Coordinates of N, CA and C and ligand atoms in Angstrom, one line a residue:
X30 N 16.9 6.9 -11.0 CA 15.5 7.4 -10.7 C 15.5 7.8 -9.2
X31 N 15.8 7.0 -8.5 CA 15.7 6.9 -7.1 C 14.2 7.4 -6.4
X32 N 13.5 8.4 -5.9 CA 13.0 8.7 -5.0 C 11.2 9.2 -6.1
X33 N 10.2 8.6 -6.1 CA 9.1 8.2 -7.2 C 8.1 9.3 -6.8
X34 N 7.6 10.4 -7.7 CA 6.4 11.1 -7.0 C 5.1 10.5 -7.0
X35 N 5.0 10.7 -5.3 CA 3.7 9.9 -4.8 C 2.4 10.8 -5.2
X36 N 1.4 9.6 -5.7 CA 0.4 10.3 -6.2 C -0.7 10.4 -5.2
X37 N -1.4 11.2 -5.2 CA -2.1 11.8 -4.1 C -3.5 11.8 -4.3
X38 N -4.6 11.5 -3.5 CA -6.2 11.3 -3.5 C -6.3 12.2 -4.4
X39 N -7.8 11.5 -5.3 CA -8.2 12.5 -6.4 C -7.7 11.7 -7.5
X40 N -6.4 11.2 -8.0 CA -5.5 10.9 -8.8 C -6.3 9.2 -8.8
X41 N -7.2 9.4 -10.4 CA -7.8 8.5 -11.0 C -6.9 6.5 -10.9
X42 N -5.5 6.8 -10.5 CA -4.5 5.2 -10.6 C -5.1 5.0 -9.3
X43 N -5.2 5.7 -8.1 CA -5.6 4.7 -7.0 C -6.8 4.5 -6.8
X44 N -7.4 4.4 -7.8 CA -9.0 3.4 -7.8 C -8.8 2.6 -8.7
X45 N -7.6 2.4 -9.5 CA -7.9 1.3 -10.7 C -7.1 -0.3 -9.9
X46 N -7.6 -1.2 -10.3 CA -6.9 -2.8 -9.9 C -5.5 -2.9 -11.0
X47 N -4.0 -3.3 -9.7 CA -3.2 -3.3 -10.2 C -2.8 -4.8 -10.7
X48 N -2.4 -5.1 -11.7 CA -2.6 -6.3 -12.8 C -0.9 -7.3 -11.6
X49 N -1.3 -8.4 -12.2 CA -0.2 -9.6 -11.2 C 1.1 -9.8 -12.3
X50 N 1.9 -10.1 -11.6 CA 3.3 -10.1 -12.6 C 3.1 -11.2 -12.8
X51 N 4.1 -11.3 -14.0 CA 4.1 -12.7 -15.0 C 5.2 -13.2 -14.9
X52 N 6.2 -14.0 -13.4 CA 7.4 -14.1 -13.6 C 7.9 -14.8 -14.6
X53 N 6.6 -16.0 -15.1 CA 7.2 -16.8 -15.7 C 7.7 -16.7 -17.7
X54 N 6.8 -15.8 -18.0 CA 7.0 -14.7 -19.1 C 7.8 -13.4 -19.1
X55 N 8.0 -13.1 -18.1 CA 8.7 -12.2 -17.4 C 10.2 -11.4 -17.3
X56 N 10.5 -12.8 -17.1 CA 12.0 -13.2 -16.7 C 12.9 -12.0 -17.0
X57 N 13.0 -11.7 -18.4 CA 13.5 -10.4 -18.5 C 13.6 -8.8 -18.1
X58 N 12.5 -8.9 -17.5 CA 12.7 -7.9 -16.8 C 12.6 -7.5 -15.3
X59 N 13.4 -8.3 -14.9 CA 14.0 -8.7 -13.7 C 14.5 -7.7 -12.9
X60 N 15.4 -7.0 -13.5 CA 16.5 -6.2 -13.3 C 15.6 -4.6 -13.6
X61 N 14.1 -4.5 -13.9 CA 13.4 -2.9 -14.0 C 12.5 -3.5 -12.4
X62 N 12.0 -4.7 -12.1 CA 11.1 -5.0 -11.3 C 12.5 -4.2 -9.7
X63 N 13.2 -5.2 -10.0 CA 14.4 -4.8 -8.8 C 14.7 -3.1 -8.7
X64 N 14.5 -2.8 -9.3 CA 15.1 -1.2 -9.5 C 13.4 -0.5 -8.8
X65 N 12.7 -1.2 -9.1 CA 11.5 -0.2 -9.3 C 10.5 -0.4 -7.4
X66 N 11.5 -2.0 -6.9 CA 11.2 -2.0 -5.7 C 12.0 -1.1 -4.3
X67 N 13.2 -0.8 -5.3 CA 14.2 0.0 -4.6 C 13.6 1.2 -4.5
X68 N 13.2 1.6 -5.7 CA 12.5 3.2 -6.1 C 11.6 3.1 -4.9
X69 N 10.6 2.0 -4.7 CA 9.6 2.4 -4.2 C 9.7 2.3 -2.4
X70 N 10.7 1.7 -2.0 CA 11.9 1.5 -0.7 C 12.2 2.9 -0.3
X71 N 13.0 3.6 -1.1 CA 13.1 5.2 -1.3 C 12.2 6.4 -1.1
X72 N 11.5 6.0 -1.7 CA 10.1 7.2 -1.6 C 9.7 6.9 -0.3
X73 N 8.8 5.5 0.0 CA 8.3 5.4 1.3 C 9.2 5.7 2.6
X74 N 10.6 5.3 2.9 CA 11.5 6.1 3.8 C 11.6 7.8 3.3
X75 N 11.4 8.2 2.2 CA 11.5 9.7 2.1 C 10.2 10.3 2.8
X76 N 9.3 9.7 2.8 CA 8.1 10.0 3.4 C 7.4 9.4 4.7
X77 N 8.6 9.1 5.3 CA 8.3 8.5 6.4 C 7.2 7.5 6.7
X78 N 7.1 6.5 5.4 CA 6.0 5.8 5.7 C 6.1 4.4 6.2
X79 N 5.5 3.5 6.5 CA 5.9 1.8 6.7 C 5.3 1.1 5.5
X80 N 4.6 1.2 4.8 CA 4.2 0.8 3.4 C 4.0 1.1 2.5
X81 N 3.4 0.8 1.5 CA 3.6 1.8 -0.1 C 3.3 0.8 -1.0
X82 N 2.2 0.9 -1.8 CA 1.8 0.0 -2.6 C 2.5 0.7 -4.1
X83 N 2.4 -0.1 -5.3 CA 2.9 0.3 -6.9 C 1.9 1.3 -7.2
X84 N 0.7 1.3 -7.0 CA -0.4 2.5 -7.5 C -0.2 3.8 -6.8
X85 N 0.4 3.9 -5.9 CA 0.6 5.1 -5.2 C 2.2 5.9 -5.8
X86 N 2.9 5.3 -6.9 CA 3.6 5.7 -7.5 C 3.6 5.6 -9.2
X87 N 2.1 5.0 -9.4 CA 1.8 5.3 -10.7 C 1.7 4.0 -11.3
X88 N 2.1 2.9 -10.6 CA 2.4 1.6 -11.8 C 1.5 1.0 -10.9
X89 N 0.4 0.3 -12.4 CA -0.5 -0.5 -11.8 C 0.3 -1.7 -11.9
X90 N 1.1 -2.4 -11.0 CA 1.4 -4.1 -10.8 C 1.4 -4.1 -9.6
X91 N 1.3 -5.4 -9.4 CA 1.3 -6.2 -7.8 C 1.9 -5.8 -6.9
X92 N 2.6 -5.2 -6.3 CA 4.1 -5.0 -5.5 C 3.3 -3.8 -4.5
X93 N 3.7 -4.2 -3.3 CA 4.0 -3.0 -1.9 C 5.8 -3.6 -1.6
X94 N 5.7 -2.8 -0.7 CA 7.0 -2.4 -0.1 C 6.7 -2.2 1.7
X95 N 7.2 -3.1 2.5 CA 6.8 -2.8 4.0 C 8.1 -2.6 4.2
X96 N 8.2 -1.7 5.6 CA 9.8 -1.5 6.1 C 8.6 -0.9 7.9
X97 N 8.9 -1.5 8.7 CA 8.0 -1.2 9.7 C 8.6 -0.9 11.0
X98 N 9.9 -0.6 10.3 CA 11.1 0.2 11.4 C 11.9 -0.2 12.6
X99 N 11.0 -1.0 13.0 CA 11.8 -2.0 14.4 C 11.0 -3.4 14.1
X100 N 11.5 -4.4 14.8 CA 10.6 -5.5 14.8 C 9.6 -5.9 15.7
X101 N 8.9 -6.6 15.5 CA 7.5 -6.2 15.9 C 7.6 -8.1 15.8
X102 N 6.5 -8.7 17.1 CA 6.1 -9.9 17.0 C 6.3 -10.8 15.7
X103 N 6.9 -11.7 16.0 CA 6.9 -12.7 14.7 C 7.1 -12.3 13.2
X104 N 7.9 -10.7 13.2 CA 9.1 -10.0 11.7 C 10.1 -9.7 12.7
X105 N 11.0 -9.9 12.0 CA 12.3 -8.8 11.8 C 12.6 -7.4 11.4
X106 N 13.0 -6.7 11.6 CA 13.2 -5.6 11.3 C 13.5 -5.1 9.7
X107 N 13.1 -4.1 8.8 CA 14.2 -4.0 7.5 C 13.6 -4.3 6.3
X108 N 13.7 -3.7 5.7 CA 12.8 -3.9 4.3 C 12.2 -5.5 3.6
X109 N 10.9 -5.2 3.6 CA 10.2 -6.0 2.7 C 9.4 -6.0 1.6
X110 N 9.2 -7.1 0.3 CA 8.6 -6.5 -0.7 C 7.8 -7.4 -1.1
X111 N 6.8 -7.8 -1.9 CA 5.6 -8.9 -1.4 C 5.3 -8.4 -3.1
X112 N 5.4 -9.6 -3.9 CA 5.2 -9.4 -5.3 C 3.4 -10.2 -5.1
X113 N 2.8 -9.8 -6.3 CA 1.1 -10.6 -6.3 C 0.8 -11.0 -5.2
X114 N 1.0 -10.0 -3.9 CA 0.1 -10.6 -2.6 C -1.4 -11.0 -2.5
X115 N -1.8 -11.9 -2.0 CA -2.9 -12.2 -1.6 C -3.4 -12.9 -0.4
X116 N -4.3 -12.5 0.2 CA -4.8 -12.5 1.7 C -5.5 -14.2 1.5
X117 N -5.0 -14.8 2.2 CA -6.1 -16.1 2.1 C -6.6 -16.6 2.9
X118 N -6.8 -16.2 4.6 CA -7.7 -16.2 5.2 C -7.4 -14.6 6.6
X119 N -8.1 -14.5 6.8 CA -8.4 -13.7 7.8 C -9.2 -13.8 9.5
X120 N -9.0 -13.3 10.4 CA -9.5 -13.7 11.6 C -9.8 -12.9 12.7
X121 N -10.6 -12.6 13.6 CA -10.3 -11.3 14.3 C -10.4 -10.1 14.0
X122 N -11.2 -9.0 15.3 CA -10.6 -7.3 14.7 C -10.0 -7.0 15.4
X123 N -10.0 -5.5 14.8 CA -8.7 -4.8 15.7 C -8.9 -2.8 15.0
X124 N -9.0 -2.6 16.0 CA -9.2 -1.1 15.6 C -7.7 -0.2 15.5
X125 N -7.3 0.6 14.7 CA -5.9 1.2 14.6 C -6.0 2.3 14.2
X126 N -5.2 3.4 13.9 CA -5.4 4.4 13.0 C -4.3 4.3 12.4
X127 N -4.7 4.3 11.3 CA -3.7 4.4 10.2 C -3.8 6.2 9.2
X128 N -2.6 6.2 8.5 CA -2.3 7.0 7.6 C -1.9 6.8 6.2
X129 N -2.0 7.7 5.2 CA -1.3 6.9 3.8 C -0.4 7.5 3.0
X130 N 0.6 7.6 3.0 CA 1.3 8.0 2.1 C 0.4 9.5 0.5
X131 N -0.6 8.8 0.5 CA -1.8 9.7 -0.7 C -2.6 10.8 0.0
X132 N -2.5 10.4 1.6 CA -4.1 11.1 2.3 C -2.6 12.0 3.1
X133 N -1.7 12.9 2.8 CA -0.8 13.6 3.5 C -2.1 14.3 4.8
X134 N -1.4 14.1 5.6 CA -2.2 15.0 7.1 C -3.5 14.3 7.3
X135 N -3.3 13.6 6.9 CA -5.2 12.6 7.4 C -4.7 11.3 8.2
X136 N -5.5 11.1 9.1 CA -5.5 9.7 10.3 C -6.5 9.2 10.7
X137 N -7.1 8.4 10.6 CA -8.2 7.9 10.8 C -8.2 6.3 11.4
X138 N -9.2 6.1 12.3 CA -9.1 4.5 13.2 C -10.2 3.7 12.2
X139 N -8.9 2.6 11.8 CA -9.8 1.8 10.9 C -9.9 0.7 11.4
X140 N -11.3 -0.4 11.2 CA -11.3 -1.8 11.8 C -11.0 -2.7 11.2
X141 N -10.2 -3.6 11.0 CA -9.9 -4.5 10.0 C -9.3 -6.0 11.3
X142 N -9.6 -7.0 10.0 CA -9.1 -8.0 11.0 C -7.9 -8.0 11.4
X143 N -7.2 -9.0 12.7 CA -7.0 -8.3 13.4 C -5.4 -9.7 12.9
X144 N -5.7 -11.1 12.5 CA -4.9 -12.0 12.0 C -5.1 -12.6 10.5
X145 N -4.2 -12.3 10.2 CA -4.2 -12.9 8.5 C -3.3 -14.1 7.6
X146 N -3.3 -14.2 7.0 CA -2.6 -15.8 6.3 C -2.2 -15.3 4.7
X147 N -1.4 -14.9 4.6 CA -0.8 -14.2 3.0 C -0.2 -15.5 2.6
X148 N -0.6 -15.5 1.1 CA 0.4 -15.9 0.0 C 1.1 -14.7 -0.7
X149 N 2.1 -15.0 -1.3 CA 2.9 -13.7 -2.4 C 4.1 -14.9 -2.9
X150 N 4.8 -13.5 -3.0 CA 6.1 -14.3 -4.3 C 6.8 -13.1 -3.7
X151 N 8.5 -13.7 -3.6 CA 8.9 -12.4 -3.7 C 10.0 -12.3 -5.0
X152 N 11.2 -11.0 -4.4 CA 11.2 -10.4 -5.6 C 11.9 -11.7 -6.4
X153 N 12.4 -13.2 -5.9 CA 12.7 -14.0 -6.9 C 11.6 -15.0 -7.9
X154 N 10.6 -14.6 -7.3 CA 9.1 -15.4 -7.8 C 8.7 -16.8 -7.1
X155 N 9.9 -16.4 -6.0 CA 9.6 -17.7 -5.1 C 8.5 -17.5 -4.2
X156 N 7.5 -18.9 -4.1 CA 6.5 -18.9 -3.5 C 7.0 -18.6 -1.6
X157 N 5.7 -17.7 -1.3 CA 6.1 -17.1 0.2 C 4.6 -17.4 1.1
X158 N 4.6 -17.9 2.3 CA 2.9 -18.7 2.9 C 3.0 -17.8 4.1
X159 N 2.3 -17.1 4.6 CA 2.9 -16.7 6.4 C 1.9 -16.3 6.7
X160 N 1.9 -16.4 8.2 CA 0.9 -15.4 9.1 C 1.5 -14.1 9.0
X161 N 0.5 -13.0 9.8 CA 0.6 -11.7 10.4 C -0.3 -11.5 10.9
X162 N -0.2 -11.0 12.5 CA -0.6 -10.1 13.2 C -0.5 -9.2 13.5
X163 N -1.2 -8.1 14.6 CA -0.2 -6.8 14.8 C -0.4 -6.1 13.8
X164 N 0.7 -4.7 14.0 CA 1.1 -4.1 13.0 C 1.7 -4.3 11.4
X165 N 2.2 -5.3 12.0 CA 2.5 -6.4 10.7 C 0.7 -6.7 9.4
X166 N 0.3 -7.3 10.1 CA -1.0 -7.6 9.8 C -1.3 -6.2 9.2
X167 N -1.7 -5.6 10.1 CA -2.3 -4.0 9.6 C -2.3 -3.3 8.2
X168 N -0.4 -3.5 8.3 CA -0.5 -2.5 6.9 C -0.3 -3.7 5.7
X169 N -0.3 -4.9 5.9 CA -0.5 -5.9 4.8 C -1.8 -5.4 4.2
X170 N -3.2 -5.3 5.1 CA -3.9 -5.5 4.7 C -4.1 -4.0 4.1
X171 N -3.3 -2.7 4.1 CA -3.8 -1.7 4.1 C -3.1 -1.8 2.4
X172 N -2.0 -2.6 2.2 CA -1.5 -2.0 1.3 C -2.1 -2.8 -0.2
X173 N -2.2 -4.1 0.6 CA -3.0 -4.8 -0.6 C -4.7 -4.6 -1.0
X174 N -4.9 -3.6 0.1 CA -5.9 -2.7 -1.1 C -6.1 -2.4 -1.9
X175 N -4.8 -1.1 -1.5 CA -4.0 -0.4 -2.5 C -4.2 -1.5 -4.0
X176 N -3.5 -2.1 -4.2 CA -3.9 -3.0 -5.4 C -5.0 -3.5 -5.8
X177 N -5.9 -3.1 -5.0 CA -7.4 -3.3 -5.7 C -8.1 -2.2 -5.9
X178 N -7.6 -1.1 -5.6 CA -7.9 0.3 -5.9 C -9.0 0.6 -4.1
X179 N -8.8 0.2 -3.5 CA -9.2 0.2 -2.4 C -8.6 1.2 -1.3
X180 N -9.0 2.1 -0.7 CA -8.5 3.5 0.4 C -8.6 3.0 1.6
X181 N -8.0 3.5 2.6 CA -8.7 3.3 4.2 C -9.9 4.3 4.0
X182 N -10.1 5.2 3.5 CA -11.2 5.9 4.0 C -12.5 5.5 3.5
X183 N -12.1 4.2 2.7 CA -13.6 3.9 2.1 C -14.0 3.1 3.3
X184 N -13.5 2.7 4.6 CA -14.1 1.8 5.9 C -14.4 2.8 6.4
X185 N -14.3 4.3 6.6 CA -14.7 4.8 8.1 C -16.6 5.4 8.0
X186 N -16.1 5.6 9.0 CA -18.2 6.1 9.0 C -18.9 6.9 8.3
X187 N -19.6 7.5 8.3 CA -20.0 8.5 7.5 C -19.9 9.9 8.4
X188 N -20.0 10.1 9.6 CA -19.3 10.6 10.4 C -18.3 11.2 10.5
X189 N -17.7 10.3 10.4 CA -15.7 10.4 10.2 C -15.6 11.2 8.9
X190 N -16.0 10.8 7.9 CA -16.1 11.0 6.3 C -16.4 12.7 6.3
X191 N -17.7 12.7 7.4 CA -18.0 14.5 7.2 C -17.3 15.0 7.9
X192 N -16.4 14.9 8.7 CA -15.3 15.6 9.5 C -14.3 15.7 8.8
X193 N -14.0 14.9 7.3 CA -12.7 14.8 7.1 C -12.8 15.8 5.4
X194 N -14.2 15.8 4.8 CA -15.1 15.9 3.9 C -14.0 17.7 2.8
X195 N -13.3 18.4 4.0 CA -13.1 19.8 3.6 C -11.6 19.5 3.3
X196 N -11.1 18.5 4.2 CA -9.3 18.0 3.3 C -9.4 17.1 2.8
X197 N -10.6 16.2 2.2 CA -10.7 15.2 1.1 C -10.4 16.1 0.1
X198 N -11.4 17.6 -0.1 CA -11.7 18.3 -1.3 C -10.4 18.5 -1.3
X199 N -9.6 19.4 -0.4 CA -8.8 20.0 -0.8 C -7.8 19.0 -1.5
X200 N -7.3 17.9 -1.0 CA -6.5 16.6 -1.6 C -6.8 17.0 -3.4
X201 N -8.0 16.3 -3.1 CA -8.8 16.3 -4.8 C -7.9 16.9 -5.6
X202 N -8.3 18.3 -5.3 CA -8.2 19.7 -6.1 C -6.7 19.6 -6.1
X203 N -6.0 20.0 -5.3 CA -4.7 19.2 -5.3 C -3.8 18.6 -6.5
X204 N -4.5 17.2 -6.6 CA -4.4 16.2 -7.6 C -4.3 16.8 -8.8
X205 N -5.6 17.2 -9.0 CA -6.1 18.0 -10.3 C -5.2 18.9 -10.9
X206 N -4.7 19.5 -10.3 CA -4.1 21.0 -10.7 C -2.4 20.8 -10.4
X207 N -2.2 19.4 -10.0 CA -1.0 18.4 -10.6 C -0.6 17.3 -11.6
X208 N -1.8 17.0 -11.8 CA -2.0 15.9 -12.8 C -1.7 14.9 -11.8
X209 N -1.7 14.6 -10.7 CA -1.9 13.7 -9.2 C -0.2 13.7 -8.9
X210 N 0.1 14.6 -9.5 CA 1.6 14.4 -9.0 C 2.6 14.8 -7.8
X211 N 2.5 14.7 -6.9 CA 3.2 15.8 -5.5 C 5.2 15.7 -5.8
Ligands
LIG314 NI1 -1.8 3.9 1.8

């Protein structure tokens, strides 16, 4: 498969909540989950992104993919993959602009907190506890929206929103006349 077409605003999967894996019923399909985090490793470096949630390439389950290019405070450098993430406490803001892999040519300064405290599993089902800050922090939280059907653009103003209101449409239409497929 290698390289996954990214689905694009408008495209009805990234509003829907992506469902949590079942390692422990699972098990067998071990070897599609691995393949499909690789897939999604691929696309996001094809698109020059640093994250990439599973709904942004069509499959509603748990999984983003971080790779945030150099290391940064308290990460390493180099691919990461965060199975059923969840945020369990939060602290702090912090204003950034971010972009998304779905919103091609859109940037917008979003506020989010600014330190966080994740649980996940990774790709062995082994339990994973950590902080993030920083950029680190940022797109955790950007991507595990993504799995709740959640956008950056649903924080910005209303403001921002009418400025951006004429390449929202065009995205849409986009979608549409792809079946959300780029
Ligand atoms: Ni995104």
């Amino acid at each position: 498969m290698g390289r996954l077409p990214i689905r694009i605003y408008g495209d009805e999967i990234l509003r829907k909540k992506a469902e949590p894996i079942d390692f422990v019923n699972g098990e067998l399909h071990k070897s599609r989950l691995e393949k499909l985090v690789e897939d999604m490793l691929e696309t996001m470096y094809a698109g020059d992104g640093i994250g990439l949630a599973a709904n942004q390439v069509g499959v509603l389950e748990r999984i983003i993919v971080i790779d945030l290019g150099e290391a940064q405070p308290g990460i390493e450098s180099g691919p990461r993959c965060y199975i059923n993430p969840e945020i369990v406490s939060r602290a702090g803001v912090d204003v950034m602009e971010e972009g998304c892999l779905s919103f091609p040519n859109i940037h917008a300064e979003v506020k989010r907190p600014s330190e966080i405290e994740v649980k996940a599993l990774d790709l062995e089902g082994k339990s994973l506890h950590f902080q993030a800050d920083g950029l680190f922090a940022r797109v955790l939280l950007h991507e595990i929206d993504h799995l709740d059907g959640v956008l950056f653009i649903d924080y910005l103003s209303p403001m921002k929103k009418l400025l951006l209101r004429d390449q929202l449409k065009e995205l849409e239409k986009r979608a549409q006349m792809s079946g959300g497929r780029e």
